[in-house]
Coordinates of C-alpha atoms in Angstrom, one line a residue:
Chain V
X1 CA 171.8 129.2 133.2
X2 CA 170.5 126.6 130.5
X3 CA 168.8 130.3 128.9
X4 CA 172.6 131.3 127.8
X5 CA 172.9 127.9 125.6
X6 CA 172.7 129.1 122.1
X7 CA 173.8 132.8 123.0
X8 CA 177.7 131.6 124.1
X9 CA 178.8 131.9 121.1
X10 CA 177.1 135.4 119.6
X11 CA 178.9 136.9 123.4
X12 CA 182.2 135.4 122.1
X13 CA 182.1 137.5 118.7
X14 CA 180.6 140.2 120.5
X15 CA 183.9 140.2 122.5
X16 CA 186.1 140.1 120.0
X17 CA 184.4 142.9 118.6
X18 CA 184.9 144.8 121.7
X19 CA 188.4 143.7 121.5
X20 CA 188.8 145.0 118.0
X21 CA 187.4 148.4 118.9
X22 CA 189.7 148.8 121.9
X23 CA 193.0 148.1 119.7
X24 CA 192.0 150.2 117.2
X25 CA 190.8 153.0 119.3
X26 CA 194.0 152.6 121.5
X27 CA 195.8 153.0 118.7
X28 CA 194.0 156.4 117.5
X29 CA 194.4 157.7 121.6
X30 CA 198.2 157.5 121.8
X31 CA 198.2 159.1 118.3
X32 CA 195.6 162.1 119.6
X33 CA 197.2 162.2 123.5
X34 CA 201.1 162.3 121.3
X35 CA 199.8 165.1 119.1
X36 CA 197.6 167.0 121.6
X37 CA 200.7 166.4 124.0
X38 CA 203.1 168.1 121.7
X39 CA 200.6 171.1 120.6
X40 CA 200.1 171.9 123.9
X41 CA 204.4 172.1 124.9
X42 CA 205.0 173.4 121.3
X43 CA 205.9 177.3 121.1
X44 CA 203.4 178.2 118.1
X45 CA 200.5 179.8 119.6
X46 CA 197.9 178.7 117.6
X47 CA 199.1 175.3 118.0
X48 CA 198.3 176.2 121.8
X49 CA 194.9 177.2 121.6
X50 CA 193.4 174.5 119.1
X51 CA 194.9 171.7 121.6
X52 CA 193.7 173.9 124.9
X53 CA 190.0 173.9 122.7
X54 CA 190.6 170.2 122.3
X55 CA 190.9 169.0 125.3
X56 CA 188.4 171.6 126.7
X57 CA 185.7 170.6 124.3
X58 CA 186.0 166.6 124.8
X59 CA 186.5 166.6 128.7
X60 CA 183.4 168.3 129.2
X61 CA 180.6 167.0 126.9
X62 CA 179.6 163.3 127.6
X63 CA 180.6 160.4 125.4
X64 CA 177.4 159.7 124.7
X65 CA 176.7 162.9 122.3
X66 CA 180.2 162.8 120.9
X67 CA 179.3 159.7 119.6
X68 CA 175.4 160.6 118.3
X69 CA 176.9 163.7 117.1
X70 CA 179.6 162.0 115.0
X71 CA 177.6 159.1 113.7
X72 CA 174.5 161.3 112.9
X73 CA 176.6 164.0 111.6
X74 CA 178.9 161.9 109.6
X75 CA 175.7 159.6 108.1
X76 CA 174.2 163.2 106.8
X77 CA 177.7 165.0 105.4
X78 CA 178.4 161.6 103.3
X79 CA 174.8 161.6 102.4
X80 CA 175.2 164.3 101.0
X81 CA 178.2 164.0 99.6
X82 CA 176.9 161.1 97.8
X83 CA 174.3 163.2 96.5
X84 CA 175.7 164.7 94.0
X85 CA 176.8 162.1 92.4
X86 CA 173.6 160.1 92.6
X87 CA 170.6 161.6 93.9
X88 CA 168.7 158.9 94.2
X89 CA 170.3 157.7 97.5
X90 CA 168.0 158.8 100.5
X91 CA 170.6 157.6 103.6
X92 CA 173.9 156.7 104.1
X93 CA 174.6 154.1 106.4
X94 CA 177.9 154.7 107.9
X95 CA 179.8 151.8 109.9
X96 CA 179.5 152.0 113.5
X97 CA 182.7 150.5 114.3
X98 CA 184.7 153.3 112.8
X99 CA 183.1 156.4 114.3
X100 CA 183.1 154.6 117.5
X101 CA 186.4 153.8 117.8
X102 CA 187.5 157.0 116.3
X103 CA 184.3 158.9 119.0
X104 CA 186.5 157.3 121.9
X105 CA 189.3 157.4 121.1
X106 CA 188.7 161.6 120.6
X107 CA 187.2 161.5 124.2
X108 CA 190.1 159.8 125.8
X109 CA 192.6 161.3 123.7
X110 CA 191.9 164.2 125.4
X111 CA 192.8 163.1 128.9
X112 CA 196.0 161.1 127.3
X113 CA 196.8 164.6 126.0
X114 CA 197.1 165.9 129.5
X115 CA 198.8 162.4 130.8
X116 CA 201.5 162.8 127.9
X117 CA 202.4 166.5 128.6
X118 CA 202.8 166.0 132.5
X119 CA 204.5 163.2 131.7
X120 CA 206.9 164.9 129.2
X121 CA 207.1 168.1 131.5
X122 CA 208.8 165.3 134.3
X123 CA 211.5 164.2 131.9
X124 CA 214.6 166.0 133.6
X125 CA 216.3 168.4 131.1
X126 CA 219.5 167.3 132.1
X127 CA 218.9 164.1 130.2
X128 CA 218.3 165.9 127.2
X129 CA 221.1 168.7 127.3
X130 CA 223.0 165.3 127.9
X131 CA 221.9 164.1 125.0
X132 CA 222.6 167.0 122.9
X133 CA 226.4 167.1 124.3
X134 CA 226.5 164.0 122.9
X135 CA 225.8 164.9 119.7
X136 CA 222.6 163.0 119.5
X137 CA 220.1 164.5 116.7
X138 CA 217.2 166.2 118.3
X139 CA 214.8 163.4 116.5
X140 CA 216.7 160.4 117.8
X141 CA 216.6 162.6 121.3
X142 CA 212.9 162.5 121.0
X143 CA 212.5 158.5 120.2
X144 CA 215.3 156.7 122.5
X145 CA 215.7 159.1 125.2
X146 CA 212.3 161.0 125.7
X147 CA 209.7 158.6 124.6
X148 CA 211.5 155.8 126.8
X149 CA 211.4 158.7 129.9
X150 CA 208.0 159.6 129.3
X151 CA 206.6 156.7 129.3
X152 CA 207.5 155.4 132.7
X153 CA 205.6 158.6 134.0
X154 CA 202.4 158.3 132.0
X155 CA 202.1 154.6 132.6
X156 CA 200.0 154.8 135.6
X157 CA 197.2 157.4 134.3
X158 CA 197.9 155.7 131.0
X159 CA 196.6 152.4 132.5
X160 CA 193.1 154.7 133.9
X161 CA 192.6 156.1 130.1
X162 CA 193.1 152.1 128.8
X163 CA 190.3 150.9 131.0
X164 CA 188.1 154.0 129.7
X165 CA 188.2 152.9 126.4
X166 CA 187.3 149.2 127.2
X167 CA 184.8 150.6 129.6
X168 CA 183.2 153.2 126.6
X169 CA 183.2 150.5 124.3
X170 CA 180.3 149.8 125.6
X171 CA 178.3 153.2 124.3
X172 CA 179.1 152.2 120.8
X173 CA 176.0 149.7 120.8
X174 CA 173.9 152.9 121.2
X175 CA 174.9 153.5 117.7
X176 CA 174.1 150.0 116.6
X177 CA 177.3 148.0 117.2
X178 CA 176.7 144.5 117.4
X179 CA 178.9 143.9 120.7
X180 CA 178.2 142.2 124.0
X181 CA 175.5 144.8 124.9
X182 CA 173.9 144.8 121.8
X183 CA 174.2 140.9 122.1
X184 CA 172.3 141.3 125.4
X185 CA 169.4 143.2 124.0
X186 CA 169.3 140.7 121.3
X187 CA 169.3 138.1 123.7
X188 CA 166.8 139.6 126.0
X189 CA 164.5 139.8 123.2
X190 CA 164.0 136.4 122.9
X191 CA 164.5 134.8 125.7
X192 CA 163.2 137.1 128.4
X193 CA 166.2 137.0 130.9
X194 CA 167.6 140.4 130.8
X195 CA 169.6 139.7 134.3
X196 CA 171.0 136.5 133.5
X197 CA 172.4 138.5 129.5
X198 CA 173.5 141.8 131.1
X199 CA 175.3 140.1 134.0
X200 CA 177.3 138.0 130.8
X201 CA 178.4 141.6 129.4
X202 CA 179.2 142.7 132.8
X203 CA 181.3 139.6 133.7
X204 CA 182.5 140.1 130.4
X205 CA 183.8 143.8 130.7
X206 CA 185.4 142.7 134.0
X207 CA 187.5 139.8 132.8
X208 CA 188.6 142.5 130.6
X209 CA 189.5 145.9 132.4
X210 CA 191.4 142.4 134.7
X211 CA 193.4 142.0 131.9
X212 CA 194.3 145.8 131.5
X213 CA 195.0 145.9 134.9
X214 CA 197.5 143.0 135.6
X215 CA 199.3 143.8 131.8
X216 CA 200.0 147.6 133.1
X217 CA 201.1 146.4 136.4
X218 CA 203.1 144.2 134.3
X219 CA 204.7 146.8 132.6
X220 CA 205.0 148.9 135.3
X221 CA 207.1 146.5 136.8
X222 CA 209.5 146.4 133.5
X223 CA 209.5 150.0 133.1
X224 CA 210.9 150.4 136.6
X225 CA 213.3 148.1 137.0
X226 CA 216.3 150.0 136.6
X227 CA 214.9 151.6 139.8
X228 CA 214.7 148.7 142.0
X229 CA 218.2 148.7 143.2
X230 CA 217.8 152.0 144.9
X231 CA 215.4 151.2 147.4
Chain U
X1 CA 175.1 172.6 104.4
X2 CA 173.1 175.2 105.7
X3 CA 172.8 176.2 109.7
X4 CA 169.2 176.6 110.7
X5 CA 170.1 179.0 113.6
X6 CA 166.2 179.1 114.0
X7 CA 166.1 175.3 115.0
X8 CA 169.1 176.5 117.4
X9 CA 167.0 179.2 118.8
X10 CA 164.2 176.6 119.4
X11 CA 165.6 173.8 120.7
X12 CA 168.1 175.2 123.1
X13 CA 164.9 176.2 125.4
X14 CA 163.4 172.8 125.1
X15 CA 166.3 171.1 125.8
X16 CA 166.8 173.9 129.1
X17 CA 163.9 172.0 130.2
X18 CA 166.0 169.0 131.0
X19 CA 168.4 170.8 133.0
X20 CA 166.4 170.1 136.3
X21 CA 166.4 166.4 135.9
X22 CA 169.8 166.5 134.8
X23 CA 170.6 168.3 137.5
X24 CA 168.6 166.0 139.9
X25 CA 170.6 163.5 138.9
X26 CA 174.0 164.6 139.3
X27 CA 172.9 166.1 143.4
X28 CA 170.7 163.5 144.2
X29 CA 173.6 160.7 142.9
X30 CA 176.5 162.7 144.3
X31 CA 174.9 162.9 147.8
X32 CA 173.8 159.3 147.8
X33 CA 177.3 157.9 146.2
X34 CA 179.6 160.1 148.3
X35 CA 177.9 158.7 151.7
X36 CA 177.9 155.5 150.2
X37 CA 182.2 156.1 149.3
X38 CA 182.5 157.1 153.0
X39 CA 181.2 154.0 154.5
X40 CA 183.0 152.3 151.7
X41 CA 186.1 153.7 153.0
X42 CA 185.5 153.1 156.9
X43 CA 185.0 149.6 155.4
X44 CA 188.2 149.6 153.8
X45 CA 190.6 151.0 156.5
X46 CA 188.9 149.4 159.5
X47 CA 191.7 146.9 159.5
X48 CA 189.1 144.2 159.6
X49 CA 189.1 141.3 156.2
X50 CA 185.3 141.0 157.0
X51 CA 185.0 144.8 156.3
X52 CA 187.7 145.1 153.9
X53 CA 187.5 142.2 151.4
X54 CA 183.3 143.0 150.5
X55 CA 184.5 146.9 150.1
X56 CA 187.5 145.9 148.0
X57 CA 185.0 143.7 145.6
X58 CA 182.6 146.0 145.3
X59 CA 185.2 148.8 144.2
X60 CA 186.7 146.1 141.8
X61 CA 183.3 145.5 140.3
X62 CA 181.8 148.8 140.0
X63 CA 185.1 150.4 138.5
X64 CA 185.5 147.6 136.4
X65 CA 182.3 147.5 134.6
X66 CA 180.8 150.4 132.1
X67 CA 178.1 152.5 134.0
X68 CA 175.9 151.9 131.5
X69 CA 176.0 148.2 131.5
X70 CA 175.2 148.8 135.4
X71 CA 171.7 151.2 134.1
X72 CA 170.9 148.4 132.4
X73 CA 171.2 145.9 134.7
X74 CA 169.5 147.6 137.3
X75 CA 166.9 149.0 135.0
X76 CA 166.2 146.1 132.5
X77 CA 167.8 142.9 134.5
X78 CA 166.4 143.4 138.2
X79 CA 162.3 142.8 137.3
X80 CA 163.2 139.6 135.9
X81 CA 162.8 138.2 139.2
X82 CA 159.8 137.9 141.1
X83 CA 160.7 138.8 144.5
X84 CA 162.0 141.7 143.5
X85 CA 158.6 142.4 142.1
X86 CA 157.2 142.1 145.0
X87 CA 159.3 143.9 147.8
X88 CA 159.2 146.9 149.2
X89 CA 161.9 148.5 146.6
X90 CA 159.4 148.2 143.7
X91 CA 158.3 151.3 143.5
X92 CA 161.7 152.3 143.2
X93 CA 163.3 150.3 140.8
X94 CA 160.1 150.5 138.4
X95 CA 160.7 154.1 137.7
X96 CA 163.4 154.5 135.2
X97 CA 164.3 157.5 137.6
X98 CA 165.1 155.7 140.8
X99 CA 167.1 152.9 138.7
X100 CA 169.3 156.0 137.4
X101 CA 169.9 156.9 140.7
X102 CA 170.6 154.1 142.1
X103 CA 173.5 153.0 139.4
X104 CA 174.6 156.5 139.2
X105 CA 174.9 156.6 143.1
X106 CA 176.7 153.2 142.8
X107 CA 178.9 153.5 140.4
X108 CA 180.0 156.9 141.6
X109 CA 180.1 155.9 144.9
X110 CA 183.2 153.0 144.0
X111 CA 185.2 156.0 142.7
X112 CA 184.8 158.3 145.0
X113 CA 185.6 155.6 147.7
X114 CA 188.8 155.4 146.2
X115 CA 189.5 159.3 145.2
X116 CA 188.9 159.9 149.4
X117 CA 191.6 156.6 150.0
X118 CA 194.0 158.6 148.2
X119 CA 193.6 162.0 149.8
X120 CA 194.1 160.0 153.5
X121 CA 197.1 158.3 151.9
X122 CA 198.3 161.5 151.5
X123 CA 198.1 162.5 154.6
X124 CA 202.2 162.8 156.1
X125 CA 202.7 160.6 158.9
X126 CA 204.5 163.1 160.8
X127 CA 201.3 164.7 161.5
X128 CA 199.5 161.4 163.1
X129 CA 202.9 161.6 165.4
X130 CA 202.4 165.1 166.8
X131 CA 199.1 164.3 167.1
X132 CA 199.3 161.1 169.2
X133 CA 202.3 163.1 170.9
X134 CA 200.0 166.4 171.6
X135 CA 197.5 162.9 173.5
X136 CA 194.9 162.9 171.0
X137 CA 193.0 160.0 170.7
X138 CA 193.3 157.7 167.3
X139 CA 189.2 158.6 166.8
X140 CA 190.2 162.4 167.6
X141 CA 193.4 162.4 165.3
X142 CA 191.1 160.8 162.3
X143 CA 188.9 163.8 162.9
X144 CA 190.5 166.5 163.7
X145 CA 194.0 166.0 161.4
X146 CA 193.5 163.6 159.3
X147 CA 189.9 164.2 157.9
X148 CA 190.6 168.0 156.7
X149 CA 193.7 167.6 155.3
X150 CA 192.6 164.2 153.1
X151 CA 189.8 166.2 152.3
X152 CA 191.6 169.1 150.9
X153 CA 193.8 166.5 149.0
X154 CA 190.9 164.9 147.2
X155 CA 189.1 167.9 146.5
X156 CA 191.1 167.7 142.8
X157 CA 189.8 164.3 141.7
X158 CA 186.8 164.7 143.5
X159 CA 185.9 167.4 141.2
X160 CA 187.6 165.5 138.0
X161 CA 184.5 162.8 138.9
X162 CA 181.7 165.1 139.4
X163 CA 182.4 165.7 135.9
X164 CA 182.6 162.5 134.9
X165 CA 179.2 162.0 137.1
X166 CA 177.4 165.0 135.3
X167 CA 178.8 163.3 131.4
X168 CA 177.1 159.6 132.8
X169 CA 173.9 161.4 133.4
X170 CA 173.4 161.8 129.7
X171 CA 173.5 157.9 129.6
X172 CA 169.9 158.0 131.7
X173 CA 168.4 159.2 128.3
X174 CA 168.9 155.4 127.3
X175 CA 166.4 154.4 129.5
X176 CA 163.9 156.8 128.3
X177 CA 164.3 159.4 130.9
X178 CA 164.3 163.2 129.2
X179 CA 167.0 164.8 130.8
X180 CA 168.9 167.5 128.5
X181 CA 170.3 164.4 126.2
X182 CA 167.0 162.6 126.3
X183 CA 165.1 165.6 124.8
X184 CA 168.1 166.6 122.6
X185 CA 167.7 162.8 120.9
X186 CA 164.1 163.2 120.4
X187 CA 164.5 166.7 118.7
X188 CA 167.0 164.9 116.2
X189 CA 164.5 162.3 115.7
X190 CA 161.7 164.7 114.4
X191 CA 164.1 166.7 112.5
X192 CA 167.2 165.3 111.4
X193 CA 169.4 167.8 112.1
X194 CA 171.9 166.8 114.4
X195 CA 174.9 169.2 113.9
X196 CA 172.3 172.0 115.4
X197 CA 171.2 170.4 118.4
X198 CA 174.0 168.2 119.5
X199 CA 176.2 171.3 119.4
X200 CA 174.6 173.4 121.2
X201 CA 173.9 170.6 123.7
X202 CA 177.5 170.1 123.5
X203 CA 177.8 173.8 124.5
X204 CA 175.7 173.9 127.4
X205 CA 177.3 170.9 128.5
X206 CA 180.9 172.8 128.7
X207 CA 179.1 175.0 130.3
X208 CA 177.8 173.0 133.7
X209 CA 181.4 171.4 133.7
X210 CA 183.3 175.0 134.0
X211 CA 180.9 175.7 136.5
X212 CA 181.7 172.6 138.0
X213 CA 185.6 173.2 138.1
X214 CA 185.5 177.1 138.7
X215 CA 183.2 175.9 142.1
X216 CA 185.5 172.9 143.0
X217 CA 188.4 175.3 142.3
X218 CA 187.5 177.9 144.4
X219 CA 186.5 175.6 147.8
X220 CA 190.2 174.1 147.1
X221 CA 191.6 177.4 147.8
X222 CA 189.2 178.1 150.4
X223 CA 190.3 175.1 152.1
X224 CA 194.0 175.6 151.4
X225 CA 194.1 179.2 152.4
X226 CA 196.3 178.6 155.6
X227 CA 198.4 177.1 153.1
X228 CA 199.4 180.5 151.6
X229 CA 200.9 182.4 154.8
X230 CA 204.2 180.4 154.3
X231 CA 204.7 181.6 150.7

């Protein structure tokens, strides 16, 4: 183990980097899964098919070439953007971190949308025909009374798209990244223990999806307590 | 920005020449994981801790890890020691093919354990009852009522992670095997064009999973067909 000393503390940055990516790519696949969700129940047909084609197209292709395909393809469209205004730029270097986190968060934004429709779908009707006797506006319907429903329902698959993410955080070093597993490499490099440095990263990602695990058994727990008294 | 449908034209045979290996990959990996998810499973409802706890572990570790931090393990971490150098596996684990393989088979293998726990879960008990009523034996029930219906229950997610099995085998190109993805990245390299390829990798991609779900979906009927005589 005396191989790590040095490398303890580029694997700690490395994870906070991973951490970074998963908060902001959660962020961005609620926002996808809510919009995809609520293209998919709305009534405009168009809004239909472009959310079908969405979840179609990122469901099927791997992660892996969603990611090449955005880095590569966004490097060369602000390249030549950038162009016109000054030709003497030759390449664009775009930042990893935000086509990665915005790559995975497309991916499993995809399989949200599907969580968060099902999930809306089992909201009974009666709660919101309730709500609209009340006089309730159809907005504040949406936030205190649908949202709150939904959520219970999505929060186990919800929990399965979280550990995705953490889990795909790890393609991102194929575009150049500097987290854990690029860390590895790095480490590898110089020191010539590859097992020792990818078993860090693994022991890494674990200690990780742990976390994700116990926090949405956690709030699984909260989110059905008003249930408990029935059994 | 111009579309060179020529460069389409080109590259979509060349890249047809990685569908065997990809192809290899998913079989081969899907054979060897779901075998490995059966015993997996005897492990886990034989009732006994010193078959339960090691299946439970390796389940934990393999879904809670990113597959490709297990390639690179296997493929980059194993040789650093020496008697794995020197066994009989060797020849195995020094080809870049047998180490996809083998974490493809593994990883998958966790999953699918778990997928074929949930379809036996979801067995109804009443069934076991008649059974043991009707004097079948508990091996006799397992096979007879038990293993059809759990494997009709499963067929859903089972086909869910053949797709997700087919997407990892793009990750294989990281460890400079030319399957589809592998080739795809080196046509990128030469010509910088990456919208062209990736896409229409991205097509024929779509194209093996909608194969894969139109298959999975007919054998579900197949299998349910009895099911239809009460509607």
């Amino acid at each position: 183990m005396e191989e790590l000393s040095g490398w303890g503390d580029d694997f700690f940055w490395g994870s906070v980097v991973v951490a970074q990516v998963f908060i902001v790519s959660l962020f961005l696949m609620v926002l996808f899964g809510l919009i995809g969700a609520g293209a998919k129940l709305s009534k405009n047909r168009i809004a239909n098919n472009i959310a079908a084609a969405y979840t179609v197209i990122f469901r099927g292709v791997p992660e892996i070439l969603v990611l090449l395909l955005l880095y590569f393809g966004a490097a060369i469209a602000l390249t030549n953007i950038v162009q016109i205004f000054d030709p003497n730029i030759k390449f664009l270097d775009i930042p990893p971190f935000w086509v990665g986190s915005f790559g995975i968060a497309l991916v499993v934004g995809a399989y949200a949308t599907e969580t968060f429709r099902g999930a809306f779908l089992g909201v009974d009707p009666g709660q919101i025909e309730a709500a609209r006797a009340l006089g309730i506006s159809s907005f504040k319907t949406f936030i205190y009374i649908q949202i709150p429903e939904m959520w219970r329902l999505a929060l186990p698959a919800f929990g399965n798209h979280m550990l995705s993410l953490i889990k795909d955080t790890a393609l991102i070093s194929i575009i150049g990244l500097n987290e854990t597993l690029f860390v590895a490499e790095q480490a590898t490099a110089t020191t010539g223990k590859p097992f020792t440095m990818f078993i860090v990263v693994g022991l890494i990602y674990l200690s990780f999806s742990t976390i994700i695990t116990l926090t949405v058994m956690g709030l699984e727990k909260y989110a059905n307590k008003h249930l408990e008294h029935g059994r | 920005m111009i579309v060179d449908f020529s460069l389409i034209i080109d590259s979509i045979p060349k890249m047809l020449t990685g569908l065997s290996l990809t192809l290899q990959l998913l079989f081969v990996s899907a054979f060897l994981g779901t075998i490995l998810a059966i015993i997996l499973l005897l492990m886990r409802i034989s009732g006994r801790w010193y078959l339960q706890w090691p299946a439970v572990v390796y389940i934990y570790i393999f879904r809670g890890t990113p597959i490709l931090v297990q390639i690179f393990i296997i493929y980059h971490g194993l040789p650093q020691f020496e008697f794995i150098r020197t066994s009989i596996f060797w020849p195995i684990l020094r080809e870049p093919y047998g180490c996809a393989i083998l974490a493809l088979s593994l990883n998958t293998g966790a999953y699918v354990s778990e997928i074929l726990r949930g379809g036996i879960l979801g067995v109804p008990r009443g069934l076991h009852e008649a059974g043991s009523a009707l004097g079948l034996s508990v091996r006799q029930r397992f096979i007879y009522i038990t293993t059809p219906i759990a494997v009709r229950l499963a067929i859903p997610a089972y086909s869910n992670d053949i797709v997700s099995l087919m997407k990892a085998t793009a990750l294989a190109s990281t460890i400079t095997l030319l399957d589809m993805m592998g080739i795809a990245r080196t046509i990128v390299a030469d010509t910088f064009a990456p919208y062209e390829v990736f896409i229409s990798l991205a097509v024929i991609y779509m194209i093996l999973t909608l194969i894969i779900q139109k298959s999975f979906g007919w054998f579900e009927r197949y299998m349910s067909r009895y099911l239809k005589k009460e509607a």
